[in-house]
Amino acid sequence: MAKRKRKEEHKEQNEHHKRVKTDDSANVQSAPNRAGYSSERRKRREKGKPLEERQNKTQQEPAKKEKSVIRREQRDRERVDGPSPPTANAVEPSWTVSGPTGGQMLDIDPIFSEDEEYLLIAYHSYIAVYSTSSSLMVRRLQLAGSDRVTAMTLCPSKKGQLFVATASGRIELWNWLEGVKLTYWKFKGKPHSLTAIRQSDAQHQDIVFITGQNSDNSWQLSAHVAPEAEGHRARQNHTLFSQQQPLLSIRVVDEGRVIVMSFGPQLTIGTCRNPGVMNLSDLDYTWRTVTCPEWITSLDIRVIHDSKQRTKSKGPLALAPIDVVIGGLKGSIHIYEDILKRLVDCEKSSQKGQSQELTSRRLHWHRSAVLTVKWSSDGNYVISGGKETVLVLWQLDSGRKETLPHLGAPVESVVVSPAGSSYGIRLADNSAMILSTSEMRPSFSVAGIQIPGKHHVQNPVPLLPSVENIHPTNQQQRESRPPTCIIPSRPGQLLFAVPPNTSSRITGAVKQNASYLQTYDVQTAHQISRQALTRTKVTTLNMGPGSNTIEEPNITHIASSHDGQWLASVDEWMPPRNDVASLAFDRQKEREEQIFRQEIHLRFWSWNGDTKFWELVSRIDNPHESDTGNAYEGGRILALAANPSSWGFATFGEDGTLKTWRPTIRRRNGLDVKGKAGKALTNWSSLWSTFIGSPDHSAGDDWRPNAHIAYSPDSSVIAAGLQTPSASPLYLIDSYTGQIQSVQTGLYTGPLLGLGILDRYLIILSGALISWDLVNDELYYGIDLQLPKLSLAKLAAFSHLAVNMQCNTFAVTVPEITSVRRERKTTSRFAVFDHVEPDPLFVGSLPNTLTAILTAAERKGYYTIDSAAEVRTLTPGQSLPLIPREVPKLEDAPRLGLKAIFGNGTQVKDGKLDYLSEAMEAVVHEPEPDRNGRGIVHQKNLAEIFGQAPAYALPPVTELFEQVAGLFIGREMSTISRLRPIPSFPPYTGPYNVGTQDIEIPISNLSSLTPAPDPKVSSINFRLFYPCEQEQAKRARPVYWLPEPQGEYGRAYARFLQAGPWLASLLSCVPIFRVIHYTTIPAQRDAKPLQPPSKNNGGWPVMIFSHGLGGSKNAYSHLCGSMASHGVVVVAPDHRDGSTPISFIKDSPGNHGEPVHYKKIPHIPTPEVEEARDQQLKIRCWELGLVHDALVRMNHGDKITNTQAVALSDSQPAAFQSLLDLGTPGRISWSGHSFGAATMVQFVKSVYYGGSSLYTAPHGSPLSQQITPSSPIALLDLWTLPLESRSTSSLWAKPLPAYSSSASEIRQPPSPPLAILSEGFYKWTSNLTATLKAVSPYSSDARTKQTIKPNIFYPLSSAHLSQSDFGLLFSWITKKFLKVEEPERTMRLNVRAILESLRRCSITVADTSELDLEIQDDEAGQVPRFGGEDEGAVGQDHKILARDGSVRGWIAIDPEDEDRRMTTEGNRKNGPAQHGHAKEPQGPDEAVIQGELLKE
């Protein structure tokens, strides 16, 4: 009952969100502003309060601190730890965020304690203290807030104390033995490095030397006197040196007498005579600069503490000898012995006019930059390391060197212990170890999380010019989610796909691919194991002959099975462009070679409990196809998910298919194949594959398509959705059969960022957070997240969703832009929600962006991983443990799994029926009906629904629900249910399978008979519909009715409907319009053409169809496809005259195309309108001439380029050589709709008669020979206005070729034209009169009156849209507003009439089906069987062109009857009444509306 009570509390809010489904998905974002994650109810209760204040109360600070310090530290703490827990009377349990573990080791040398029992390592936000004997972390020095460590050094005067510099400018003094912060002071600027010395035995105070950057970007070195006692804040500071260049690698030795700094190739040395002065302002340093042969990447100095060697001079040379060793960028090591004395000698020689250079001893073994170099404690050795994963020990006296190879990663830092007995080594793979100097064996090892994180490099190393990067630049890598997962059977263990190393010291270096699997234990903060999942080259020379790096495969996805026994991984590899440059002659060919050699593998691993490693069991090469469809190209895997209840995985590929994988026992000769241990070996294979949809590539290079899939808790249903820049549908698929059970559209806007199923709710993370009730099929709640304006790639990388079944909660995280110390910074905001409450249980923020959030296995809570590779645990408070919520028994009953909820259309369990019966009985006993009696539902009504068939044959549950709902709401089904299905076409009725292909040919490949009327139109574009062979090799790919880019076409159609830009974008997201994106044409893409039968002597007949205003090559797909199913090759061009909503001109393969937008031209016959329509006719006729030339070339087998091909290898159109009947004159049919019909009249007359100012075909050309009086012409809703201008008046006065004076001179009989009108155009009086004139012989002189008559018909209750696809796809609109009836039958009548007109022109087409003929049982014996025994016989459909009214609702128009008003007394069987007083429409768009409104 608690759940019902909460629902009642949110009734008002939920009612608002339920209306979202019927309005549009944009209402989710336009819902009441929730100020982040808060609900409307909470806003009303605590209006004006920030989210953290509404959620929790802040902690109180000690009263002794200053108010500013309290506010600052409180704010910093809240940014890291989140708000404090709720008070004791809080309804929801409190949640806590743990401190960070893991993290990236900073570019700071580790520090040994004086007794060498501890090693201090700096991480992003804390300093870890490790025991050198056990390798365990004993304590952590955690910084406050979002601060980070920049430097650290031991306090020389007091044991157990540590100075720490932070990015905020704080210099903190810690007692690292106890983990307590003692005091701090503020540094004016950003500290970079620091070191400390003990001033003198008498003073007992420390001097801290700090280098840092000032606010004016200058750098300074300053000295500070540390506080003498705890809590003492008095201090001195004095600036010693400043410059504009950075000051790096500071070393202070000999009690402050010598300071050495470096930047670039410059080595700066300062010497001081009076280091023991009382006041820092009295310090006096002399600075000298040495230019080294190379860029300095590392340095170290040593002091020779021998009083006998100290010079006797009273000047600045009264110093101990100093030896300096530096590591160079090019791999050399330079040693300067007693550098101070030699510098003074050089100065003296210079004063005497003598030249003396400062030279160094050079050691060279490293191939690249020396990342670290150190002196041994006795000064006899130099230890160095670099990218070679080798530690090198140089013996200076003998010149010999020793190496310790195969350390696993580049050596970035080496420190020598105080006693000189150990070396501390920090590696680039975020690990550290301690080696004994005697045996060179590791005695200590610790490894952090090795995913690429956010680095703050202390000493950056520039990138030298190479084959891969000629110009050293600081490249920014594309944001991406690191592959991570949990092992459910091993709590606290996380799996990461990691690269060989995560170093970022070399700026501009190419990001390394993740090729290793790391297992990390969160509780112990230790790495458990690390193994390679792909081929790797870590410790070998990973370089080709041309110094180009040999790249490794990159792991993109990992997932673990529910019991931790199986692991699935996806890795990709593509050769670098430099490796294939020699095989190609241009960039495009290089890309093809790269794709050809691309490798994509899906691997399945089994856990070996003995070796504690994953063992490879199966490898699937190219598990998905490429979205290009090429067989040799593998498609990327966009999503991977594990089955939560059994062994199995699901993958979603860029080919738009969802596949499930399961293990099977290997068998050989009927017997199980067993391994060494006697266990049966296993193979993995695909269980089923379901096509969903291809990714949207219209967002540009910044966007990489991705997808999200999620299993239901019982694994019966898989939710799948594409991550695209615009809203997309979500599919619910039966995980056992692969059948799509439901499609939810318009639930969200913007990119899909996360998906999950919790109990009965589908959780969607996008621009809004959506909870969708799958049982009631309604929006449960929606929250506007107010995402920042970031790139799509960053939103996808930093937004996450995780679902926890243990506590019925889910966690989300999204990025936000904050200002930290006047700098804009991207951070993360996270919240935890209950699955039934829109109010968050907990809200917090973190200083770094979150790159992953994972469900804690076998416990309540979550793990967060941020960009600094730090892991935090988010758990509910211990004081208020979560317990399962008590729910009513009635709501518990249906939880048999989502499969039982959705059903598969064939099976329904008895248990489910029992529940429905009980539920309906509970609802039936409603005491009082409403006034209309809708509340009364009798038991017999329910029995009629549930007793209509046995249990196994009942309709799907959704249909049963709609029938039951109809009993209560008084109608058969809800409006929402009617709007939900994806619009679809009926199947073609012809005997042939239909293939289709998009073809776009540059005009440079064709021969134009006339000059191009518009230079911008550089290609022709058309779609072919043709009889094809049934595809057997692979499943035919769907052909979407709305072309790519669908978003642009959707907005273009909205603009065509007079919507503004904003409204057009909004309408393209409305569910009832959005579903059109997934409507497919019942044809096979790029299928092989079928060979024509023997009765087609010349090949398949050809028809060219021209679209009308607002149409396109796809807008008449069903009419064209129906003709193709009867054996006609139909060519539907896309006119670039501004009559389509939008078209894209692609004159070369690979480019996106230039858009041609719709031109709005009035329909009133003014001179300006006539001129504009003439220009459109000129372009259309010119395109039709080029289409004819393209068909002739295709029929001859000429090579032409198709820029619409998805790959260059497919640039040749399908093989139509010698398949088209183009040789015989008069064999091509010319057809069009509305403006397209007018185009055909103008084109046919222009070619036949010549002399037109718009288009003329040269006499004797193949086109002029093709059009004869016997050429079939079919005109649908002819719009005559464009034919009556001054430019077309000469041809308007001439009849069609069938009625010309020369028609009787040809051998073939003339073909009477066919004109089919809609009822709306039939009522358009002026257009009807002009149409009769255009298609009848009376349009010419009476002396040329012919015996043939045109065939003119119109179907009753039809509209202008009935002859296009819109009448079929949006039949509910035409029925509601245009009073259209039987849209599918109207389309079949049009097809029948055109087919019969072709037969009467002696063109061979297939027989009309019995379904189209509407043969009744009593007529079956009277209708002749078409074809008969004679194979060459042609079937006849006499009824369709008869004028006796034998076809129901098919009205013939006699052209000799000029007075239409004679039909006003007729009834609807003979024709509708004409109302002469109605307003005359001006154009076809008005006829669509007004023409239908004239009907009573």
PDB file of C-alpha atoms in Angstrom, residues 1010-1020 1106 1133-1139 1145 1156 1159 1172-1187 1235 1239 1242-1243 1253-1255:
ATOM      1  CA  THR A1010      20.608  20.742 -74.272  1.00  0.00           C
ATOM      2  CA  PRO A1011      22.689  23.046 -72.076  1.00  0.00           C
ATOM      3  CA  ALA A1012      22.254  22.715 -68.325  1.00  0.00           C
ATOM      4  CA  PRO A1013      19.531  25.152 -67.204  1.00  0.00           C
ATOM      5  CA  ASP A1014      21.047  25.419 -63.713  1.00  0.00           C
ATOM      6  CA  PRO A1015      24.828  25.076 -63.211  1.00  0.00           C
ATOM      7  CA  LYS A1016      24.304  24.032 -59.592  1.00  0.00           C
ATOM      8  CA  VAL A1017      22.591  20.830 -60.724  1.00  0.00           C
ATOM      9  CA  SER A1018      25.682  18.767 -61.500  1.00  0.00           C
ATOM     10  CA  SER A1019      24.137  15.290 -61.327  1.00  0.00           C
ATOM     11  CA  ILE A1020      20.907  13.381 -61.828  1.00  0.00           C
ATOM     12  CA  SER A1106       7.891  12.112 -62.447  1.00  0.00           C
ATOM     13  CA  PRO A1133      13.898  10.664 -60.704  1.00  0.00           C
ATOM     14  CA  ASP A1134      14.443  13.173 -57.917  1.00  0.00           C
ATOM     15  CA  HIS A1135      13.946  16.579 -59.566  1.00  0.00           C
ATOM     16  CA  ARG A1136      16.325  19.319 -58.434  1.00  0.00           C
ATOM     17  CA  ASP A1137      14.028  22.169 -59.487  1.00  0.00           C
ATOM     18  CA  GLY A1138      12.942  23.060 -55.950  1.00  0.00           C
ATOM     19  CA  SER A1139       9.799  20.944 -56.021  1.00  0.00           C
ATOM     20  CA  ILE A1145      23.397  16.880 -55.008  1.00  0.00           C
ATOM     21  CA  VAL A1156      18.425  21.904 -52.791  1.00  0.00           C
ATOM     22  CA  LYS A1159      10.882  26.765 -53.494  1.00  0.00           C
ATOM     23  CA  ALA A1172       9.322  30.400 -62.131  1.00  0.00           C
ATOM     24  CA  ARG A1173       7.279  27.400 -63.303  1.00  0.00           C
ATOM     25  CA  ASP A1174       8.891  27.567 -66.745  1.00  0.00           C
ATOM     26  CA  GLN A1175      12.314  27.352 -65.120  1.00  0.00           C
ATOM     27  CA  GLN A1176      11.200  24.318 -63.150  1.00  0.00           C
ATOM     28  CA  LEU A1177       9.832  22.655 -66.294  1.00  0.00           C
ATOM     29  CA  LYS A1178      13.079  23.396 -68.084  1.00  0.00           C
ATOM     30  CA  ILE A1179      15.102  21.651 -65.352  1.00  0.00           C
ATOM     31  CA  ARG A1180      12.684  18.729 -65.198  1.00  0.00           C
ATOM     32  CA  CYS A1181      12.690  18.084 -68.935  1.00  0.00           C
ATOM     33  CA  TRP A1182      16.471  18.383 -69.062  1.00  0.00           C
ATOM     34  CA  GLU A1183      16.747  15.809 -66.256  1.00  0.00           C
ATOM     35  CA  LEU A1184      14.376  13.418 -68.023  1.00  0.00           C
ATOM     36  CA  GLY A1185      16.541  13.573 -71.128  1.00  0.00           C
ATOM     37  CA  LEU A1186      19.603  12.696 -69.033  1.00  0.00           C
ATOM     38  CA  VAL A1187      17.715   9.857 -67.344  1.00  0.00           C
ATOM     39  CA  PHE A1235       3.198  18.602 -61.488  1.00  0.00           C
ATOM     40  CA  THR A1239       6.070  17.586 -66.801  1.00  0.00           C
ATOM     41  CA  GLN A1242       5.430  19.053 -71.751  1.00  0.00           C
ATOM     42  CA  PHE A1243       8.357  16.668 -72.207  1.00  0.00           C
ATOM     43  CA  SER A1253      11.845  27.116 -75.779  1.00  0.00           C
ATOM     44  CA  LEU A1254      12.077  24.927 -72.692  1.00  0.00           C
ATOM     45  CA  TYR A1255      13.498  21.699 -74.128  1.00  0.00           C
TER      46      TYR A1255
END
